[in-house]
Amino acid sequence: MTEDSYPSRVAAEATMLPRLDPVVRRDPRHPAPVDAARIDAYERDGFMVLEGVFDEAEVDALRRHADELRDARATLEAGTVIREPGKDDEAAVRSVFAIHRQSDGFAALVADRRLAGLAASLLGDEVYVHQSRLNFKPAFHGKEFYWHSDFETWHVEDGMPRMRALSMSIMLDDNHPQAGPTMFVPGSHRRYVTCVGRTPEDHYKASLRKQEYGVPDHDSLRRLVEEGGIAAPAPRAGSVVVFDCNTMHGSNGNITPFGRSNAFVVFNAWSNRLVAPFGDTRPRPEFIAHRKVDGPIPLTPESAGRRRAA
Amino acid sequence: MTEDSYPSRVAAEATMLPRLDPVVRRDPRHPAPVDAARIDAYERDGFMVLEGVFDEAEVDALRRHADELRDARATLEAGTVIREPGKDDEAAVRSVFAIHRQSDGFAALVADRRLAGLAASLLGDEVYVHQSRLNFKPAFHGKEFYWHSDFETWHVEDGMPRMRALSMSIMLDDNHPQAGPTMFVPGSHRRYVTCVGRTPEDHYKASLRKQEYGVPDHDSLRRLVEEGGIAAPAPRAGSVVVFDCNTMHGSNGNITPFGRSNAFVVFNAWSNRLVAPFGDTRPRPEFIAHRKVDGPIPLTPESAGRRRAA
């Protein structure tokens, strides 16, 4: 059995464990395509905002790919379309998963050196897509997303061994500061907040709509926020927010007339591929946590730094 | 029967009607206790933020009065304690009504010239309290409050004839910008957005928890926000936010570790006292819309401007 470096959902009391893995690996084989100062800030804060990575024409194309996927929802792989809680009408799509496998446009996006190249640089390894999705936060009635560390779930429910993964959120709309933007707790990625209780089987079906299990406790959240505060960047369309797999984040609901959508890609280090879930449950479906991966995303290492990400 | 200047909830389609009443009356009998420039901004925007109206000792005293009321909830007038939706435990008090009638401390607060004097000045009349309450927005699980014009409800459900009332929110905590602060649509107070549908009897019981009826439509909200944007002030404890009875406002939920509480007072012009509800329903209970009022709040007109509100 694989050793569990980050046990969670096993004890009755929540604890904060130290992070055992570096946040950034400065591996000379994968030169960083962004400034060193930004990488330092990312290492410290657990996230960074890269403005204007994609230009207007590129964003327009991504929006078209997103609309195509949403329009094709009836023909997509079963289960990959997630709706808002309580709303079963056609319009209230909250997420579409596995977009890089269901759309040529998003397949090209994830392999873009500004994304995959940057991920390889930060993780110091070749990378593959652990998860990809489109997120739509509706205007007027967008629901909140409670605080969580992605890694805690990926570790317990998917079997991701170590903290050597990160997420990129590509903004398809200008974000309004009051439209329930994603909030990050700077510095929280350096602690591992364990959650209490066991994971029920098929928990993912409910948790993708509204999280109720595997959530961090109030005391730990209070401590992390006392130390790091809350950052709530509201970047423009075409920007990319990069955040570490263990950065605590969440979002309030949205009653404003401003909806927002983004494409979301999780890159995992090739050396950190999934094993059996550490929570002793059945692995979640392939579209939520890819296991059937032929190989890392092809990158030409010597050219990975050629095109700047910001 | 009294003429209805602002019909709402009578038609199948929402409309925007012009406001028929001045926002500010510059009545020489009631000199303004704040700068003329602020009054002009209030007239234009429909709200203003007055920082530091109450000092630290005063805020401490108000917090004590608030705690006393919350602790005494079992002995307060029936119905005046409102809980968070879905939570019936003792802690999740969302509001306490009629605080100026159930606490000497809050009785003194509402009569303070910085509040009642300012209200008289803006409304150009002697004033009385139409409604008072304490609001507690809990940390981690605070619910959203959808967009609304208070006047629409007060007119239809309480029989307030004209737009000659305003609210003051006295901050008992420092407001965090991500903790679901009240959002205002600047300039929205100049339009009257009628709502569709009829008011059910005893609607108030549900609406105090979560509004579902008498809400403005998406198109009107979009238009108002296109014209005026969204302001979301997050003032410090001791500050007072003053807003017109017809300013469109609402708030997102709150998952941050920061709760917030405020004392809320609605001043109505003495000449604008309630008549029968324009929506043809039974009047709401006294603690939500005071009808049994002996007289206006005693003010010495010549001294109303002596103490500055900001």
XYZ file of C-alpha atoms in Angstrom:
620
model
C 0.000 0.000 0.000
C 1.180 3.517 -0.811
C 2.207 5.613 2.165
C -0.259 8.422 2.964
C 1.695 11.672 3.368
C -1.450 13.737 3.865
C -4.053 11.783 5.821
C -7.482 13.445 6.041
C -11.042 12.450 6.966
C -9.686 9.858 9.372
C -9.828 11.626 12.745
C -12.578 13.211 14.826
C -10.629 16.449 15.214
C -9.336 18.740 12.487
C -5.606 19.451 12.434
C -3.188 21.554 10.450
C -0.244 19.618 9.072
C 2.823 21.139 7.422
C 3.197 20.935 3.668
C 5.855 18.377 2.706
C 6.343 19.407 -0.921
C 7.949 22.436 -2.542
C 5.525 24.925 -4.101
C 7.812 25.828 -6.998
C 10.669 23.733 -8.383
C 13.229 25.764 -10.215
C 14.207 22.976 -12.564
C 16.632 24.229 -15.276
C 15.065 21.829 -17.835
C 11.849 23.892 -17.668
C 12.660 27.612 -17.683
C 9.847 29.802 -16.337
C 7.923 31.708 -19.019
C 7.087 34.512 -16.533
C 9.194 36.932 -14.462
C 11.112 35.551 -11.501
C 9.424 38.093 -9.211
C 6.032 36.696 -10.104
C 7.197 33.178 -9.438
C 8.463 34.301 -6.032
C 5.089 35.886 -5.256
C 3.327 32.727 -6.398
C 5.539 30.650 -4.133
C 4.712 32.945 -1.193
C 0.965 33.489 -1.819
C -0.088 30.254 -3.479
C -1.649 32.052 -6.451
C -0.895 34.668 -9.095
C -2.920 36.684 -11.579
C -1.513 36.976 -15.109
C -3.382 39.744 -16.926
C -3.901 39.695 -20.689
C -2.440 36.267 -21.463
C -4.976 35.741 -24.250
C -5.925 38.523 -26.627
C -9.431 39.505 -27.680
C -9.546 37.278 -30.747
C -8.360 34.295 -28.715
C -10.963 34.957 -26.022
C -13.686 35.232 -28.665
C -12.641 31.854 -30.048
C -12.669 30.294 -26.559
C -16.134 31.692 -25.931
C -17.333 30.120 -29.160
C -15.896 26.761 -28.103
C -17.653 27.170 -24.741
C -20.994 27.966 -26.395
C -20.597 24.964 -28.693
C -20.054 22.690 -25.718
C -22.994 24.110 -23.819
C -25.223 23.810 -26.892
C -24.081 20.228 -27.390
C -24.768 19.263 -23.784
C -27.253 16.531 -24.751
C -24.590 14.712 -26.769
C -21.684 15.015 -24.332
C -20.312 12.180 -22.254
C -22.788 11.133 -19.563
C -22.350 13.009 -16.299
C -20.028 15.728 -17.586
C -22.721 18.434 -17.482
C -23.418 19.777 -13.980
C -26.410 22.019 -13.217
C -27.106 24.658 -10.550
C -28.674 23.212 -7.381
C -32.443 23.399 -7.476
C -32.613 24.401 -11.126
C -33.284 21.712 -13.697
C -34.086 23.898 -16.657
C -31.801 23.772 -19.643
C -30.120 27.124 -19.053
C -28.684 26.604 -15.601
C -25.510 24.734 -16.531
C -22.879 25.245 -13.851
C -20.002 23.212 -15.273
C -18.995 21.017 -18.179
C -16.169 18.562 -17.464
C -13.492 16.958 -19.637
C -13.527 19.830 -22.093
C -10.074 19.024 -23.465
C -11.395 15.618 -24.500
C -14.695 16.860 -25.914
C -13.568 19.948 -27.851
C -10.632 20.429 -30.230
C -10.478 24.092 -29.235
C -9.967 23.286 -25.559
C -7.574 20.437 -26.411
C -5.407 23.071 -28.101
C -5.855 25.466 -25.191
C -4.545 23.138 -22.490
C -1.471 22.296 -24.602
C -0.668 25.985 -25.133
C 2.810 26.744 -23.817
C 1.421 29.696 -21.886
C -0.476 27.124 -19.828
C 1.130 23.686 -20.043
C 4.608 25.222 -20.381
C 4.114 27.373 -17.326
C 2.740 24.416 -15.370
C 5.757 22.285 -16.300
C 8.031 25.079 -15.216
C 6.374 25.551 -11.813
C 6.019 21.828 -11.128
C 9.472 20.954 -12.491
C 8.188 17.995 -14.458
C 6.272 17.098 -17.551
C 2.550 17.541 -16.958
C -0.811 16.079 -17.941
C -4.406 17.211 -17.378
C -5.884 15.861 -14.163
C -9.195 17.645 -14.712
C -10.601 20.246 -17.077
C -13.886 22.044 -17.088
C -15.914 25.063 -18.052
C -17.502 26.974 -15.188
C -20.515 29.213 -15.627
C -21.500 31.394 -12.672
C -24.940 32.726 -13.526
C -26.048 36.303 -12.977
C -28.676 37.059 -10.290
C -28.713 33.574 -8.747
C -25.139 32.226 -8.682
C -24.523 29.947 -5.704
C -21.627 30.156 -3.298
C -18.763 27.667 -3.305
C -17.507 26.999 0.200
C -13.832 27.127 1.179
C -11.755 24.141 0.193
C -8.308 22.906 -0.722
C -8.573 21.040 -4.011
C -5.690 18.808 -3.020
C -7.510 17.468 0.015
C -10.225 16.093 -2.262
C -7.870 14.943 -5.009
C -5.777 13.117 -2.456
C -8.568 11.442 -0.491
C -11.051 10.785 -3.294
C -8.775 10.471 -6.343
C -5.467 9.167 -4.987
C -3.200 12.056 -5.942
C -0.092 11.253 -3.841
C 1.651 14.592 -3.324
C 1.173 18.351 -3.677
C 2.622 18.666 -7.153
C -0.322 19.972 -9.150
C -1.838 23.364 -9.871
C -4.902 24.925 -11.438
C -5.300 27.565 -14.089
C -8.479 29.529 -14.525
C -8.763 31.265 -17.893
C -11.242 34.148 -17.725
C -13.743 34.223 -20.577
C -15.492 37.336 -19.179
C -14.430 40.455 -17.383
C -14.901 39.672 -13.694
C -16.931 42.134 -11.630
C -15.613 42.492 -8.064
C -19.130 41.980 -6.643
C -20.082 39.015 -8.816
C -18.803 36.401 -6.374
C -15.188 36.226 -7.568
C -12.963 33.388 -6.391
C -11.383 34.323 -3.057
C -7.958 32.991 -2.073
C -6.319 32.873 1.335
C -2.710 33.919 0.650
C -0.197 31.588 2.297
C -2.779 28.898 3.059
C -1.067 26.511 0.621
C 1.727 25.979 3.170
C -0.606 24.202 5.636
C -2.650 21.103 5.150
C -6.002 21.381 6.890
C -7.328 17.899 7.486
C -11.066 17.402 7.432
C -13.075 15.284 9.834
C -15.375 12.362 9.061
C -15.455 9.681 6.381
C -16.260 10.189 2.711
C -19.565 8.597 1.695
C -19.541 6.521 -1.527
C -20.499 8.493 -4.648
C -20.059 11.675 -2.674
C -18.948 13.456 -5.848
C -22.483 13.549 -7.228
C -23.595 15.864 -4.436
C -20.299 17.669 -3.909
C -20.137 18.989 -7.440
C -23.387 20.801 -6.772
C -22.901 21.949 -3.228
C -20.200 20.861 -0.840
C -21.271 19.365 2.443
C -18.570 16.830 3.352
C -14.788 17.100 3.478
C -14.933 20.803 4.334
C -12.397 22.595 6.510
C -13.429 23.599 10.019
C -14.153 27.171 11.147
C -11.186 27.442 13.513
C -8.647 26.477 10.862
C -10.201 28.865 8.347
C -10.158 31.668 10.908
C -6.464 31.042 11.629
C -5.490 30.953 7.966
C -7.374 34.173 7.238
C -5.916 35.895 10.303
C -2.472 35.091 8.952
C -2.992 35.738 5.261
C -6.171 37.721 4.757
C -8.441 37.236 1.767
C -7.579 38.181 -1.816
C -10.385 38.421 -4.339
C -8.912 39.332 -7.721
C -11.429 40.275 -10.410
C -9.356 40.086 -13.600
C -10.447 40.872 -17.130
C -11.280 38.410 -19.883
C -8.140 36.791 -21.252
C -6.386 36.788 -17.893
C -5.212 33.617 -16.197
C -5.270 32.953 -12.466
C -2.786 30.256 -11.452
C -3.146 28.644 -8.043
C -1.494 25.863 -6.143
C -3.419 22.630 -5.527
C -3.497 23.320 -1.783
C -4.464 27.007 -1.725
C -7.649 27.519 0.290
C -10.279 29.150 -1.917
C -14.021 29.628 -2.296
C -16.568 32.119 -3.570
C -19.674 33.867 -2.383
C -22.898 33.756 -4.371
C -23.759 36.291 -7.034
C -26.934 38.390 -7.219
C -25.434 40.946 -9.624
C -26.524 41.119 -13.270
C -23.029 39.976 -14.213
C -22.509 36.314 -15.029
C -19.032 34.976 -15.524
C -17.476 31.993 -17.159
C -14.017 30.526 -17.200
C -12.137 27.530 -18.501
C -10.423 25.616 -15.756
C -7.502 23.230 -16.165
C -5.674 21.217 -13.513
C -2.150 20.192 -14.423
C -0.538 17.400 -12.473
C 3.130 16.409 -12.572
C 3.655 13.256 -14.616
C 5.552 11.757 -11.672
C 2.545 12.423 -9.404
C -0.021 10.318 -11.271
C -2.995 8.921 -9.402
C -2.891 5.803 -7.283
C -5.802 4.256 -5.363
C -7.832 6.867 -3.441
C -6.401 7.399 0.059
C -9.926 7.570 1.461
C -10.581 3.899 0.610
C -13.509 4.748 -1.652
C -14.021 3.801 -5.293
C -12.145 6.129 -7.658
C -14.322 8.955 -8.982
C -15.271 8.833 -12.670
C -12.626 9.407 -15.339
C -14.013 12.836 -16.347
C -13.427 14.199 -12.827
C -9.977 12.692 -12.292
C -8.238 11.370 -15.353
C -6.410 8.047 -14.966
C -6.387 6.887 -18.558
C -3.644 9.162 -19.802
C -1.346 8.097 -22.661
C 1.521 10.382 -21.726
C 2.465 13.895 -20.714
C 1.481 16.865 -22.851
C 4.188 17.213 -25.557
C 6.451 20.158 -24.752
C 9.669 21.190 -26.410
C 11.659 22.055 -23.285
C 14.090 24.475 -24.919
C 11.223 26.570 -26.327
C 8.955 26.539 -23.284
C 10.193 29.935 -22.160
C 10.174 31.578 -25.555
C 6.665 32.958 -25.418
C 5.930 35.073 -22.351
C 2.801 34.320 -20.375
C 2.285 37.932 -19.292
C -59.744 55.539 -0.839
C -56.279 57.044 -0.928
C -54.861 57.615 -4.387
C -52.027 55.212 -5.264
C -49.072 57.216 -6.617
C -46.872 54.130 -6.955
C -48.914 51.108 -8.015
C -47.040 47.799 -7.932
C -47.880 44.078 -8.002
C -50.971 44.811 -10.064
C -49.823 44.119 -13.639
C -48.412 41.104 -15.485
C -45.468 43.120 -16.817
C -42.860 45.035 -14.842
C -42.470 48.725 -15.615
C -40.248 51.587 -14.517
C -42.153 54.631 -13.337
C -40.622 58.019 -12.569
C -40.180 59.087 -8.973
C -42.744 61.744 -8.022
C -41.121 62.980 -4.805
C -37.978 65.003 -4.109
C -35.059 63.051 -2.654
C -33.856 65.898 -0.434
C -35.906 68.853 0.817
C -33.796 71.797 1.728
C -36.198 73.062 4.381
C -34.678 76.010 6.281
C -36.431 74.849 9.505
C -34.169 71.788 9.530
C -30.591 72.775 8.671
C -28.455 69.882 7.450
C -25.940 68.579 9.997
C -23.569 67.447 7.208
C -21.747 69.243 4.382
C -23.798 70.521 1.449
C -21.572 68.548 -0.965
C -22.484 65.315 0.790
C -26.156 66.148 0.602
C -25.792 66.799 -3.121
C -24.080 63.424 -3.574
C -26.819 61.739 -1.550
C -29.450 63.365 -3.739
C -27.662 62.127 -6.875
C -26.696 58.605 -5.706
C -29.487 57.718 -3.290
C -27.057 56.836 -0.512
C -24.083 58.212 1.413
C -21.470 56.809 3.777
C -20.672 58.861 6.887
C -17.470 57.529 8.440
C -16.807 57.737 12.169
C -20.153 59.145 13.310
C -19.937 57.147 16.548
C -16.701 56.811 18.470
C -15.246 53.639 19.918
C -16.873 53.994 23.330
C -20.259 54.608 21.744
C -19.871 51.584 19.480
C -18.887 49.428 22.466
C -22.042 50.535 24.260
C -24.194 49.772 21.210
C -22.619 46.321 20.927
C -23.482 45.680 24.568
C -27.088 46.718 23.955
C -27.147 44.375 20.949
C -25.789 41.451 22.951
C -28.348 42.107 25.674
C -31.163 41.969 23.150
C -29.853 38.795 21.578
C -29.393 37.184 24.972
C -32.928 38.200 25.956
C -34.458 36.785 22.778
C -36.737 34.396 24.653
C -38.398 37.301 26.489
C -38.784 39.700 23.577
C -42.060 40.515 21.888
C -43.342 37.531 19.913
C -42.148 37.449 16.330
C -39.451 40.096 16.651
C -36.580 37.583 16.492
C -35.850 36.292 12.988
C -33.544 33.330 12.358
C -31.391 32.286 9.410
C -33.242 30.078 6.906
C -32.668 26.387 7.588
C -31.053 26.959 10.969
C -33.174 26.652 14.062
C -30.443 26.541 16.651
C -30.200 29.349 19.161
C -27.171 31.050 17.646
C -28.443 31.784 14.157
C -30.359 35.001 14.869
C -30.572 37.078 11.710
C -32.532 40.060 12.985
C -34.252 41.492 16.028
C -37.037 43.996 15.307
C -38.438 46.953 17.235
C -35.170 47.525 19.056
C -36.008 51.139 19.921
C -39.042 49.867 21.832
C -37.281 46.956 23.529
C -34.017 48.600 24.601
C -33.369 51.949 26.290
C -29.976 52.093 24.586
C -31.468 51.858 21.119
C -34.303 54.222 22.070
C -31.620 56.805 22.806
C -29.750 55.945 19.612
C -32.627 56.595 17.228
C -33.341 59.965 18.878
C -29.703 61.032 18.527
C -29.494 64.230 16.507
C -26.824 62.672 14.313
C -29.555 60.275 13.160
C -33.032 61.715 13.754
C -31.771 65.266 13.162
C -30.158 64.325 9.879
C -33.301 62.463 8.815
C -35.482 65.480 9.586
C -33.135 67.647 7.590
C -33.136 65.404 4.513
C -36.874 64.728 4.624
C -37.806 68.319 5.502
C -40.228 67.287 8.214
C -40.370 65.951 11.712
C -39.728 62.208 11.708
C -40.674 59.024 13.519
C -39.382 55.460 13.402
C -41.167 53.317 10.822
C -39.026 50.269 11.602
C -35.928 49.481 13.617
C -33.887 46.344 13.859
C -30.575 44.703 14.567
C -29.084 42.696 11.715
C -26.556 39.948 12.257
C -24.891 38.540 9.152
C -23.150 35.388 10.343
C -19.637 34.390 9.331
C -19.147 31.347 7.059
C -22.835 30.833 6.248
C -24.470 34.260 5.793
C -27.287 34.169 3.267
C -27.758 36.562 0.364
C -30.454 39.253 0.351
C -31.853 39.762 -3.131
C -32.205 43.184 -4.761
C -35.139 45.259 -3.598
C -36.471 48.750 -3.076
C -37.677 49.019 0.498
C -40.296 51.552 -0.532
C -41.993 49.109 -2.897
C -42.691 46.808 0.042
C -43.528 49.566 2.505
C -45.974 51.063 0.028
C -47.718 47.861 -1.064
C -47.651 45.931 2.214
C -47.589 48.729 4.818
C -49.418 51.649 3.178
C -46.602 54.187 3.131
C -48.025 56.800 0.731
C -45.004 58.578 -0.746
C -41.223 58.381 -1.035
C -40.421 60.460 2.001
C -38.512 58.028 4.196
C -34.936 56.860 4.514
C -32.851 54.242 6.271
C -29.750 54.496 8.384
C -27.482 51.562 8.995
C -25.147 52.020 11.968
C -22.138 49.692 11.674
C -21.326 47.779 14.863
C -18.388 45.961 13.221
C -15.750 46.821 10.687
C -17.148 45.623 7.392
C -14.941 43.374 5.284
C -15.342 43.986 1.534
C -15.790 40.251 0.865
C -18.227 39.580 3.723
C -21.347 40.220 1.644
C -21.606 43.988 2.192
C -24.788 45.802 1.192
C -24.599 46.761 -2.485
C -26.376 49.867 -3.782
C -27.245 50.821 -7.346
C -26.409 54.548 -7.522
C -29.195 56.572 -9.107
C -31.754 53.759 -8.866
C -33.798 55.777 -6.356
C -35.024 57.983 -9.215
C -36.988 55.162 -10.835
C -39.776 53.090 -9.416
C -39.537 49.484 -10.557
C -42.947 47.900 -10.239
C -43.099 44.222 -9.429
C -45.432 41.689 -10.977
C -47.970 39.444 -9.267
C -50.084 39.744 -6.138
C -48.870 39.672 -2.543
C -49.958 36.547 -0.669
C -51.426 37.066 2.819
C -48.853 36.789 5.625
C -46.143 37.033 3.026
C -43.918 38.799 5.563
C -43.279 35.587 7.494
C -41.410 34.105 4.548
C -40.038 37.339 3.131
C -38.113 38.222 6.257
C -36.195 35.011 5.849
C -35.755 34.888 2.111
C -37.467 37.054 -0.433
C -39.396 35.287 -3.134
C -42.284 37.614 -4.026
C -42.366 41.296 -4.871
C -38.879 41.185 -6.381
C -37.724 43.353 -9.270
C -37.278 41.715 -12.682
C -33.912 40.977 -14.330
C -34.349 43.451 -17.197
C -35.024 46.392 -14.891
C -32.102 45.468 -12.660
C -29.804 45.168 -15.680
C -30.881 48.617 -16.902
C -30.391 50.261 -13.526
C -26.933 48.713 -13.110
C -25.921 49.655 -16.670
C -26.773 53.245 -15.811
C -25.435 53.479 -12.283
C -23.112 50.540 -11.618
C -22.863 48.863 -8.227
C -21.377 50.452 -5.104
C -20.441 48.195 -2.216
C -19.083 50.324 0.617
C -17.441 48.426 3.467
C -17.225 51.062 6.213
C -15.724 50.715 9.654
C -17.570 50.290 12.950
C -19.182 53.548 14.027
C -19.934 54.631 10.476
C -23.455 55.292 9.242
C -24.776 54.494 5.778
C -27.810 56.591 4.877
C -29.974 55.496 1.966
C -33.176 56.622 0.378
C -36.293 54.439 0.743
C -36.296 53.692 -2.987
C -32.615 52.915 -3.590
C -32.194 49.432 -5.061
C -29.973 47.367 -2.786
C -29.131 43.796 -1.844
C -26.229 41.666 -0.656
C -24.455 38.474 -1.586
C -23.947 35.703 0.933
C -20.911 35.489 3.170
C -18.544 32.525 3.497
C -15.734 34.574 5.086
C -14.822 34.217 8.775
C -16.080 37.779 9.273
C -19.564 38.238 10.672
C -21.064 41.682 10.774
C -23.830 43.375 12.655
C -25.550 46.693 12.362
C -28.412 48.635 13.863
C -30.916 49.670 11.272
C -33.442 52.495 11.612
C -36.048 53.682 9.125
C -37.185 57.257 9.574
C -40.419 58.330 7.950
C -41.694 61.898 7.587
C -44.458 62.622 10.073
C -46.632 63.842 7.194
C -46.112 60.509 5.403
C -47.623 58.230 8.063
C -49.057 54.897 7.048
C -52.532 54.433 5.613
C -54.127 51.135 4.564
C -51.733 48.917 2.539
C -51.964 49.702 -1.175
C -51.758 45.985 -1.953
C -55.135 45.300 -0.297
C -53.642 42.920 2.250
C -53.873 43.056 6.042
C -51.315 45.441 7.527
C -48.131 43.690 8.642
C -47.479 43.460 12.388
C -46.673 46.579 14.389
C -43.031 45.592 14.940
C -42.373 45.574 11.187
C -44.236 48.772 10.348
C -45.133 51.010 13.254
C -48.612 52.555 13.177
C -49.102 53.199 16.903
C -46.898 56.247 17.167
C -47.600 58.971 19.724
C -45.795 61.725 17.868
C -42.612 62.632 16.051
C -39.221 62.245 17.731
C -38.623 65.420 19.802
C -36.089 67.630 18.047
C -35.025 71.169 18.892
C -34.896 72.550 15.376
C -32.416 75.333 16.056
C -29.881 72.921 17.527
C -30.284 70.141 15.008
C -27.255 71.263 13.075
C -25.023 71.965 16.062
C -23.397 68.575 16.247
C -21.861 67.462 13.000
C -22.740 63.993 11.722
C -19.373 63.499 10.061
